[in-house]
C-alpha cells in the first residue's frame, strides 16, 4: 500500500515514551532549513535524501513552521467537511508536498552510540531520511515520533531530508475544526541516548487525603535511583514505593517536588506532584474533593504562525487563564506542545488531555464509512492513544484522558479506552461521543441546554449507567463574536447539582490569521469550500487581547464571591481546596463614582465551600449615589500574578441618588427661523426631530429597534435565528410617519408610527419634550400596533451628534460592554473612554460596545463642549463613528471607516445574546418581547469640568 494511503500508524519509529529532558547531550535542529513545495508527489524531485542533491535553489523556511503561513500555498478553513473527496483511505493526487532539507554538524563532544531523532509534530505525514537512509514515515500530526539514528550519524555534514505531505490517510483522523496547515510545526531534536541511561519513566505519585501521605513509585528501567532532596530522599531505588508526608498537588496549590532520577549514565530532573484522581459517589474528585471545572477548550494558535506556538505564547495562555480564574483546560482536540502541559503543572490547571483524533466529516454522511468502527483503522487509533498517554503520563495536571472529539462511536474507540484503562488505571477516561457511556468514565455533552443540564443534575436521565457518572460539559458557552449569554445560569446548575462538575467554554482563542490590516478567517484565502468566521469563536482575540467575554467568564467563575447580606458583607469561598488566607480584602466607597474612602476589611480565613458575614466598615456620609466595592486580592505574588491581583469582587449599594427638587417647566414652545424652540432645544417643525441642543447640531433621537446582528443573533443552533425573524419583520428598515407635531403648549408632543415596509404592524412612538432650566426632558411611549411577532433586537433611540464629540464619560455599568445575559463583569462606577475605545473590535464586525445601567453619559469635544444624557433612572448606550447598517455590512474590522458623525444609541432594553451560534438561544427571561413601554431621558449641552 502506498504509504500516503496506509490507514495504519506510521513506521520506523521507536516505541512511544515520555517527553522529558536529561543531562544527556541534545541538539536542537530547529532553525533555517531548505524548502521546496511541489503540487503533488509525482512532481516532487527525486533523490532529496542524497548527500549531493543540490538544494541551493530552494527557498529557506524556518522549522518549526507551517508552510502556508510562509508564502507557500494558502491556509484553508473548514469546520466539519473534509476539503477533499471522502474516499478513505485515499487522498487527492494534488497533494501539496513540502520537501525540507537540513545539513548539520554534530558538536565536537557528541558521544558515539545510540541517538534518537525526535519530531514533536509533523502535519500530516512525513517521510524521513538521514544521510541517505530512510528512517520511516510519521502519521499522527500532533504526536511525537522518534527514530534511532545513532549508527547513521557523522561528525560533519549530516543531511536530514523530510518530505511532508499535506494529505495522507491520517488526514481522515484529523478533521478538527481549525485551519488546514502543513509542515514540521513542532520542534526537531537529536537526543544522545547513553548506554545504561533512562529510556522511559513514569513517576506515579499519589496522595492519600485521609492520612496526608504521598506515595511515589517510578516505573522505569533497572538500576534507577530517585532523589528528592527537599524530602531528604537520596538514592532510593526508583521502582520501590515510598510513602511519606507531603503537600498535595492541586490546580489551586500546584506543589511540585523537584527530584532526580539517575543511573550511572544519565540524570533526569523530575517534578513530582502528589495527587489522586477518583470517581466516588458519581463525582469526579481529586484528593477526596469534588472538583468544579471552570475550564476552557484550548487550540494551539498564534495569528502569525498558526499551530506553531512558542513557549512564550504557551506561558501567556497559562497566565491569562490563571488571571481570569480559569482552573481547567481541555486540549481540544489533540495533545498540545508538551511545554504547555509542563506549565499547567507549574502554575496549576486541571487538564483533559485529548488524543489527536476527529472524523467529524463523516457526520454529514450519516457516519457511513466512519473510521471509528472500521478495523482497517484500529491500529492507527490505538497508536494515537498510546502516543498521547506515553508522552504525557508524568504530568500531574492531566487528570483525564480523552479519546478524541466528534468521531461518533465504534469499536476502535472502545479499544482505545480498554488500552488506557489497562495502561493507566489512575486517570478516568473522557470521550463525548460515547453517548451511552459504554466505555468512558465521565458523562460528557457539548452545548447542552440549561434544561438538559438540569435534568442530568436531578438524575432524571433514563440511562442508568450514564445517570451515575460525573457530568461535564466538554464544550459550552460558544464564545463566537459578541457573547455568549447565559453563563451565569450554567454556573448556578454546576453549584446546585454535585454531579454537574462544570465545563469548558468553547473556546480559548479566535483563530484569526494576521492579514494586512485585519484578521483573516475562512474564505479569505479563496478556499472553494470553507466555514467563514466559525473559526473566530474565542474568549481572546487572535492577538490574545481578552474579549469582553473573558472578563465576564472570569467574574462568573470567581473563586471568592462577595455580596450584600442581611447584616453586612458576605464572603463565600468557592475554591475547591484552599481557604481565603492567601487573600487581602479591601473596600472602596465611591460617591457617584468618585472614591471618597477606602480601607482594609478584616475577613477571617474562610474554608473552601463556606462563607462568613462581616460587618460593614464605618463609612462617611455621601451626597450622591454611592457604592461600596469590596475586592479580594492576592496578598502576595504567585508564580502567575503579582500581589494585589483581584480574584473576586462585589458591590453593595450604600445610598441612592437624592431625589431632585421639582423644577418649573420652561415653556412654551415657540417658532423662530423655521424651527420650533423649547428651552435648549430646536426642532424640525415638520418631523418634530431635535436638530440642535444648545449650540450643537444634532439629529434625533428617534425610535430605533435594530442592532447589527451578532453571530449569535444569526445562529442556527437554537431553531430559527432571531436575526431571520427580525429581518422578516422588517426591523432593519423601519419607516417613520409623523402623525402630529403638537407645539401649542408648554410641551412639544410628537406622535409617530414607526413601521416596516410591506407589513401592517408597527410601533406607535410618542415623544413628549419638556424644558427645565438648561435641560430637556424626553418621555417616550412605545406601543405595539397590530400583531408584532417575536422579539426586538433592542428598544430605544438613535441620535447623531458632531464627530468632534470623541470622548465619553459615564456613571453606570462598566468599564466593558454588557448585555442583559452577559453583565456580571460590569460594576457601577465612573468610567471614561474615547469613542473609538468604546468599540469592541470583533474580528467579524457586529453589535458591540453597549454600556449598561448608565445613570448619565457625557460626550465631549477636546474643547470640553458636548452633551450629557441622564437616565431616569438608567439607560444603555453605544457611541460609534458608523451606523448600525454600516456595522452590519462590514466583514472585517478595517471595513469600518469613521464617518463625520458620532451615532448614539440610547436604549431602555436590549435583547440578550444567547449562544445560538452553537448552543441554546436567549433564555426566556432575557428575550425582548415588544410591549407597551415608557421611558425618560434628559438631555443638555455641557462644558465638561
Ligand atoms: C463542536 C466541536 O467539537 C468543536 O471542535 C467546534 O467545532 C465547535 O463545535 C463549534 O465551534 S461540534 C458541534 C457543535 C456539532
Coordinates of C-alpha atoms in Angstrom, one line a residue, residues 273-715:
X273 CA 3.1 16.3 42.1
X274 CA 1.3 14.1 44.5
X275 CA -2.4 13.8 43.8
X276 CA -5.1 11.1 43.4
X277 CA -7.9 11.3 40.9
X278 CA -11.0 9.2 41.7
X279 CA -14.7 8.8 40.9
X280 CA -16.7 8.3 44.1
X281 CA -20.5 8.7 44.6
X282 CA -20.8 9.7 41.0
X283 CA -18.4 12.6 41.4
X284 CA -15.0 13.3 39.9
X285 CA -12.7 14.0 42.8
X286 CA -9.1 14.8 43.4
X287 CA -7.6 14.1 46.8
X288 CA -11.0 13.3 48.0
X289 CA -12.7 16.6 47.0
X290 CA -15.2 17.3 44.3
X291 CA -13.9 19.4 41.5
X292 CA -15.8 22.2 39.8
X293 CA -14.2 22.6 36.4
X294 CA -14.1 26.2 35.3
X295 CA -12.5 25.4 32.0
X296 CA -11.7 26.4 28.5
X297 CA -11.0 24.5 25.3
X298 CA -7.6 25.4 24.0
X299 CA -6.4 25.0 20.5
X300 CA -2.9 26.0 19.8
X301 CA -3.0 29.2 17.8
X302 CA -0.9 32.1 17.0
X303 CA -2.1 34.7 14.5
X304 CA 1.2 34.6 12.6
X305 CA 2.5 31.1 13.0
X306 CA -0.7 29.1 13.4
X307 CA -0.2 26.0 15.4
X308 CA 3.4 26.8 15.9
X309 CA 3.2 28.1 19.5
X310 CA 6.3 29.4 21.2
X311 CA 7.0 28.7 24.8
X312 CA 6.3 32.4 25.5
X313 CA 2.9 32.1 23.9
X314 CA 2.1 29.0 25.8
X315 CA 3.1 30.8 29.0
X316 CA 1.0 33.8 28.0
X317 CA -2.0 31.5 27.7
X318 CA -1.5 29.9 31.1
X319 CA -1.0 33.3 32.8
X320 CA -4.1 34.7 31.1
X321 CA -6.1 31.7 32.2
X322 CA -4.9 31.8 35.8
X323 CA -5.5 35.6 36.0
X324 CA -9.1 35.0 34.8
X325 CA -9.9 32.4 37.3
X326 CA -9.8 29.5 34.8
X327 CA -8.9 26.3 36.5
X328 CA -9.1 23.7 33.8
X329 CA -8.2 23.1 30.1
X330 CA -9.3 20.6 27.6
X331 CA -6.6 20.3 25.0
X332 CA -9.0 20.4 22.1
X333 CA -8.6 18.3 20.0
X334 CA -5.1 17.0 20.2
X335 CA -2.2 16.9 22.7
X336 CA -0.6 20.3 22.8
X337 CA 3.1 21.1 22.6
X338 CA 4.5 19.3 25.7
X339 CA 5.8 22.6 27.1
X340 CA 2.2 23.7 27.7
X341 CA 1.5 20.8 30.0
X342 CA 4.6 21.5 32.0
X343 CA 3.3 25.0 32.5
X344 CA -0.1 23.6 33.6
X345 CA 1.9 21.5 36.2
X346 CA 3.8 24.5 37.4
X347 CA 1.0 27.1 37.6
X348 CA -1.9 24.8 38.4
X349 CA -4.5 23.9 35.8
X350 CA -6.6 20.7 35.6
X351 CA -6.2 19.2 32.2
X352 CA -8.2 16.9 30.0
X353 CA -5.5 15.7 27.6
X354 CA -7.2 14.8 24.3
X355 CA -5.9 12.4 21.7
X356 CA -5.3 13.7 18.2
X357 CA -8.5 12.3 16.7
X358 CA -11.5 13.6 14.9
X359 CA -13.5 12.2 12.0
X360 CA -16.3 14.7 12.0
X361 CA -16.5 14.9 8.2
X362 CA -18.3 11.6 8.2
X363 CA -21.2 13.1 10.2
X364 CA -22.8 14.8 7.2
X365 CA -22.7 11.4 5.5
X366 CA -24.7 9.8 8.3
X367 CA -21.4 8.5 9.7
X368 CA -21.3 6.0 6.8
X369 CA -17.7 4.7 6.5
X370 CA -16.6 6.3 9.7
X371 CA -13.1 5.0 10.6
X372 CA -14.2 4.6 14.3
X373 CA -15.8 1.3 13.5
X374 CA -13.7 0.1 10.6
X375 CA -11.0 -2.4 11.5
X376 CA -8.5 -1.1 9.0
X377 CA -8.1 1.9 11.2
X378 CA -7.9 0.1 14.5
X379 CA -4.1 0.2 14.8
X380 CA -4.0 3.9 14.0
X381 CA -6.5 4.7 16.7
X382 CA -4.6 2.7 19.3
X383 CA -1.3 4.1 18.2
X384 CA -2.5 7.7 18.6
X385 CA -3.8 6.9 22.1
X386 CA -0.7 5.1 23.1
X387 CA 1.5 8.0 22.0
X388 CA -0.7 10.5 23.9
X389 CA -0.6 8.6 27.1
X390 CA 3.0 7.6 27.0
X391 CA 4.1 11.2 26.1
X392 CA 2.1 12.9 28.9
X393 CA 1.9 10.3 31.6
X394 CA 4.1 12.2 34.0
X395 CA 2.0 15.3 34.1
X396 CA 0.1 15.7 37.4
X397 CA -2.0 18.3 35.8
X398 CA -3.5 15.7 33.5
X399 CA -6.5 14.2 35.3
X400 CA -8.5 12.7 32.5
X401 CA -7.6 11.2 29.2
X402 CA -9.8 12.0 26.3
X403 CA -10.1 9.6 23.3
X404 CA -10.6 12.4 20.8
X405 CA -13.5 14.5 19.5
X406 CA -16.5 14.2 17.2
X407 CA -15.7 10.7 15.9
X408 CA -19.0 9.2 16.6
X409 CA -18.7 5.8 18.3
X410 CA -17.3 2.5 17.4
X411 CA -15.1 -0.5 18.3
X412 CA -11.9 1.3 17.7
X413 CA -12.7 3.9 20.3
X414 CA -13.8 1.2 22.7
X415 CA -10.4 -0.5 22.2
X416 CA -8.6 2.7 22.9
X417 CA -10.4 3.0 26.2
X418 CA -9.6 -0.6 27.1
X419 CA -6.0 0.0 26.4
X420 CA -5.9 3.2 28.5
X421 CA -7.8 1.6 31.4
X422 CA -5.2 -1.1 31.4
X423 CA -2.2 1.1 31.0
X424 CA -3.2 3.9 33.3
X425 CA -5.9 3.0 35.8
X426 CA -5.2 6.2 37.7
X427 CA -6.9 8.6 35.4
X428 CA -10.6 8.3 34.2
X429 CA -11.5 8.3 30.5
X430 CA -13.4 11.0 28.7
X431 CA -15.0 11.0 25.3
X432 CA -18.1 12.9 24.5
X433 CA -19.1 10.8 21.5
X434 CA -19.8 7.7 23.6
X435 CA -23.3 8.8 24.3
X436 CA -24.3 5.6 26.1
X437 CA -21.1 5.9 28.2
X438 CA -20.3 2.3 27.4
X439 CA -16.6 2.8 27.6
X440 CA -16.0 6.1 29.3
X441 CA -15.9 7.1 33.0
X442 CA -17.4 10.5 32.7
X443 CA -20.7 11.6 31.1
X444 CA -19.9 14.4 28.7
X445 CA -22.0 16.6 26.5
X446 CA -21.5 19.6 24.3
X447 CA -23.7 22.7 24.1
X448 CA -26.5 21.1 26.2
X449 CA -29.2 23.5 27.1
X450 CA -29.7 24.6 30.7
X451 CA -32.8 22.4 30.9
X452 CA -30.9 19.4 29.8
X453 CA -28.1 20.0 32.4
X454 CA -30.8 20.5 35.0
X455 CA -32.3 17.1 34.1
X456 CA -28.9 15.4 34.4
X457 CA -28.3 17.2 37.7
X458 CA -31.6 15.9 39.0
X459 CA -30.5 12.4 37.9
X460 CA -33.6 12.1 35.7
X461 CA -31.5 10.5 32.9
X462 CA -33.2 7.2 31.9
X463 CA -29.9 5.6 31.1
X464 CA -28.8 4.1 34.4
X465 CA -25.1 3.9 33.6
X466 CA -24.9 7.5 32.5
X467 CA -27.1 8.7 35.4
X468 CA -24.5 7.6 38.0
X469 CA -21.4 9.2 36.3
X470 CA -20.0 12.6 36.9
X471 CA -21.2 15.0 34.3
X472 CA -19.1 17.6 32.4
X473 CA -19.9 20.0 29.6
X474 CA -16.8 19.4 27.4
X475 CA -18.0 22.3 25.3
X476 CA -20.4 25.1 26.2
X477 CA -20.7 28.9 26.1
X478 CA -19.7 29.2 22.4
X479 CA -17.7 32.4 22.5
X480 CA -18.2 33.4 18.9
X481 CA -18.4 37.1 18.3
X482 CA -20.4 39.0 20.9
X483 CA -21.4 36.5 23.6
X484 CA -22.1 34.0 25.0
X485 CA -25.0 34.9 27.1
X486 CA -26.3 32.6 29.8
X487 CA -23.1 31.6 31.5
X488 CA -24.4 32.6 34.9
X489 CA -27.3 30.2 34.6
X490 CA -24.9 27.3 33.9
X491 CA -22.8 28.2 37.0
X492 CA -26.0 28.0 39.1
X493 CA -26.6 24.5 37.8
X494 CA -23.0 23.4 38.5
X495 CA -23.4 24.7 42.0
X496 CA -26.8 23.2 42.6
X497 CA -26.0 19.7 41.4
X498 CA -22.9 17.9 42.8
X499 CA -22.7 15.6 39.8
X500 CA -22.6 18.6 37.4
X501 CA -19.0 19.4 37.6
X502 CA -18.6 22.3 35.3
X503 CA -17.3 22.5 31.8
X504 CA -15.1 24.0 29.2
X505 CA -16.1 27.1 27.3
X506 CA -15.7 26.8 23.6
X507 CA -13.1 28.2 23.0
X508 CA -10.0 30.0 24.3
X509 CA -8.9 32.0 21.3
X510 CA -10.1 33.2 17.9
X511 CA -8.1 31.5 15.2
X512 CA -7.8 34.7 13.1
X513 CA -4.7 34.9 10.9
X514 CA -2.9 38.2 10.7
X515 CA -3.6 39.8 7.3
X516 CA -2.7 43.4 6.3
X517 CA -5.0 45.4 8.4
X518 CA -7.2 42.8 9.9
X519 CA -7.5 39.2 11.0
X520 CA -8.5 36.8 8.3
X521 CA -10.9 33.8 8.6
X522 CA -12.4 31.1 6.4
X523 CA -12.9 32.2 2.8
X524 CA -10.3 35.0 2.9
X525 CA -7.8 32.8 1.1
X526 CA -10.0 31.9 -1.7
X527 CA -11.0 28.4 -0.4
X528 CA -13.6 26.8 -2.6
X529 CA -15.3 25.3 0.5
X530 CA -15.0 27.0 3.9
X531 CA -16.9 27.8 7.0
X532 CA -16.3 31.5 7.2
X533 CA -15.9 33.1 10.6
X534 CA -16.9 30.0 12.6
X535 CA -13.2 29.7 13.4
X536 CA -13.5 33.1 15.3
X537 CA -15.1 31.9 18.5
X538 CA -12.7 32.5 21.3
X539 CA -12.5 34.4 24.6
X540 CA -9.4 36.0 23.3
X541 CA -9.0 37.9 20.1
X542 CA -6.3 36.4 17.8
X543 CA -3.6 38.7 19.3
X544 CA -4.5 37.4 22.7
X545 CA -6.3 40.6 23.9
X546 CA -9.1 39.5 26.1
X547 CA -12.6 39.9 24.6
X548 CA -15.3 41.1 26.9
X549 CA -16.5 37.5 27.3
X550 CA -13.3 36.6 29.1
X551 CA -13.9 39.3 31.7
X552 CA -17.5 38.1 32.0
X553 CA -16.4 34.4 32.4
X554 CA -13.7 35.4 35.0
X555 CA -16.4 37.2 37.0
X556 CA -18.8 34.3 36.8
X557 CA -16.3 31.8 37.9
X558 CA -14.5 33.9 40.5
X559 CA -13.3 31.7 43.4
X560 CA -14.4 34.2 46.1
X561 CA -17.9 35.7 45.9
X562 CA -18.7 38.9 47.8
X563 CA -22.3 40.1 48.2
X564 CA -24.6 42.0 50.5
X565 CA -26.1 40.1 53.4
X566 CA -28.7 40.8 56.0
X567 CA -26.1 42.1 58.4
X568 CA -23.1 43.1 56.4
X569 CA -20.9 41.7 53.7
X570 CA -21.0 38.0 52.9
X571 CA -17.8 36.4 51.6
X572 CA -18.1 33.0 50.2
X573 CA -15.1 30.8 49.3
X574 CA -15.7 28.9 46.1
X575 CA -12.2 27.4 45.8
X576 CA -12.3 23.6 45.8
X577 CA -9.4 23.2 48.2
X578 CA -7.8 26.3 49.7
X579 CA -9.0 28.8 52.4
X580 CA -9.1 32.5 51.8
X581 CA -6.0 33.0 53.9
X582 CA -3.9 34.0 50.8
X583 CA -6.2 36.9 50.1
X584 CA -6.5 40.5 51.3
X585 CA -9.9 42.2 51.3
X586 CA -10.1 45.9 50.7
X587 CA -13.1 48.2 50.3
X588 CA -13.6 51.4 48.4
X589 CA -16.5 53.8 48.8
X590 CA -17.4 55.8 45.7
X591 CA -19.7 58.7 45.6
X592 CA -21.1 59.0 42.1
X593 CA -18.1 57.0 41.0
X594 CA -15.5 59.1 42.8
X595 CA -13.5 57.4 45.6
X596 CA -14.2 59.1 48.9
X597 CA -12.9 56.5 51.4
X598 CA -11.1 53.1 51.4
X599 CA -9.8 50.6 53.8
X600 CA -8.9 47.1 54.5
X601 CA -11.6 44.7 55.5
X602 CA -10.9 42.2 58.2
X603 CA -12.2 38.9 56.9
X604 CA -11.4 35.7 58.9
X605 CA -10.0 32.8 56.8
X606 CA -12.9 31.1 55.1
X607 CA -12.6 27.4 54.4
X608 CA -13.4 26.2 50.9
X609 CA -17.2 25.9 50.3
X610 CA -18.0 28.1 53.3
X611 CA -19.0 31.7 53.9
X612 CA -18.7 34.4 56.6
X613 CA -20.6 37.6 57.2
X614 CA -18.6 40.6 58.2
X615 CA -20.0 43.9 59.3
X616 CA -19.8 46.9 57.0
X617 CA -17.0 49.3 57.7
X618 CA -17.8 52.7 59.2
X619 CA -18.5 54.8 56.2
X620 CA -18.5 58.6 55.8
X621 CA -21.7 60.3 54.6
X622 CA -22.0 60.8 50.8
X623 CA -24.1 63.2 48.8
X624 CA -24.8 61.3 45.7
X625 CA -25.5 57.7 44.7
X626 CA -22.7 55.7 46.4
X627 CA -21.5 52.1 46.3
X628 CA -19.1 50.1 48.4
X629 CA -16.9 47.8 46.3
X630 CA -15.1 45.0 48.2
X631 CA -12.3 43.2 46.5
X632 CA -10.4 40.0 47.3
X633 CA -6.8 40.2 46.0
X634 CA -3.7 38.1 46.3
X635 CA -1.8 39.1 49.5
X636 CA 1.5 38.1 47.9
X637 CA 2.7 37.4 44.4
X638 CA 2.2 33.9 43.0
X639 CA 4.0 32.5 40.0
X640 CA 1.1 33.6 37.8
X641 CA 0.1 37.0 39.2
X642 CA 1.5 39.9 41.2
X643 CA 0.4 40.7 44.7
X644 CA -2.8 42.8 44.6
X645 CA -4.2 40.8 41.6
X646 CA -8.0 40.8 42.2
X647 CA -9.6 37.4 42.1
X648 CA -13.1 38.4 43.2
X649 CA -15.2 41.5 44.0
X650 CA -18.7 42.5 44.9
X651 CA -20.6 45.8 45.2
X652 CA -23.1 46.9 47.8
X653 CA -25.4 49.9 47.3
X654 CA -24.8 52.4 50.2
X655 CA -27.0 55.3 49.3
X656 CA -29.3 56.2 46.4
X657 CA -29.1 59.5 44.5
X658 CA -31.1 62.2 46.2
X659 CA -34.4 63.0 44.7
X660 CA -34.2 66.1 42.5
X661 CA -36.3 69.0 43.7
X662 CA -39.2 69.6 41.2
X663 CA -38.5 72.4 38.8
X664 CA -40.9 74.6 37.0
X665 CA -41.1 73.8 33.3
X666 CA -39.7 76.4 31.0
X667 CA -42.2 76.5 28.2
X668 CA -43.8 77.4 26.0
X669 CA -42.6 76.1 22.6
X670 CA -42.1 79.0 20.2
X671 CA -41.4 79.2 16.5
X672 CA -38.5 81.1 15.1
X673 CA -36.5 81.0 11.9
X674 CA -38.5 78.0 10.7
X675 CA -37.7 76.0 13.8
X676 CA -39.5 75.1 17.0
X677 CA -37.6 76.1 20.0
X678 CA -38.1 74.7 23.5
X679 CA -35.5 75.5 26.2
X680 CA -32.1 74.5 24.9
X681 CA -33.6 72.5 22.0
X682 CA -34.5 73.4 18.5
X683 CA -36.7 71.0 16.5
X684 CA -37.8 70.5 12.9
X685 CA -41.4 71.6 12.8
X686 CA -42.3 69.0 10.2
X687 CA -40.8 65.9 11.8
X688 CA -40.6 67.0 15.4
X689 CA -37.0 65.8 15.4
X690 CA -34.4 67.6 17.6
X691 CA -31.9 69.4 15.4
X692 CA -29.8 71.3 17.9
X693 CA -29.1 71.1 21.6
X694 CA -27.5 74.3 22.9
X695 CA -25.0 75.3 20.2
X696 CA -24.6 71.8 18.9
X697 CA -26.2 70.4 15.7
X698 CA -27.7 67.0 16.4
X699 CA -30.2 64.7 14.7
X700 CA -32.6 62.7 16.7
X701 CA -33.2 61.0 19.0
X702 CA -35.7 58.8 17.1
X703 CA -37.1 55.4 17.9
X704 CA -34.9 52.5 16.7
X705 CA -35.0 48.8 17.4
X706 CA -32.3 47.4 15.1
X707 CA -28.8 46.3 16.0
X708 CA -26.1 45.0 13.7
X709 CA -26.7 41.3 14.2
X710 CA -24.3 39.2 16.2
X711 CA -23.1 35.8 15.3
X712 CA -25.5 34.5 18.0
X713 CA -28.4 36.5 16.6
X714 CA -27.8 34.8 13.3
X715 CA -27.0 31.4 14.9

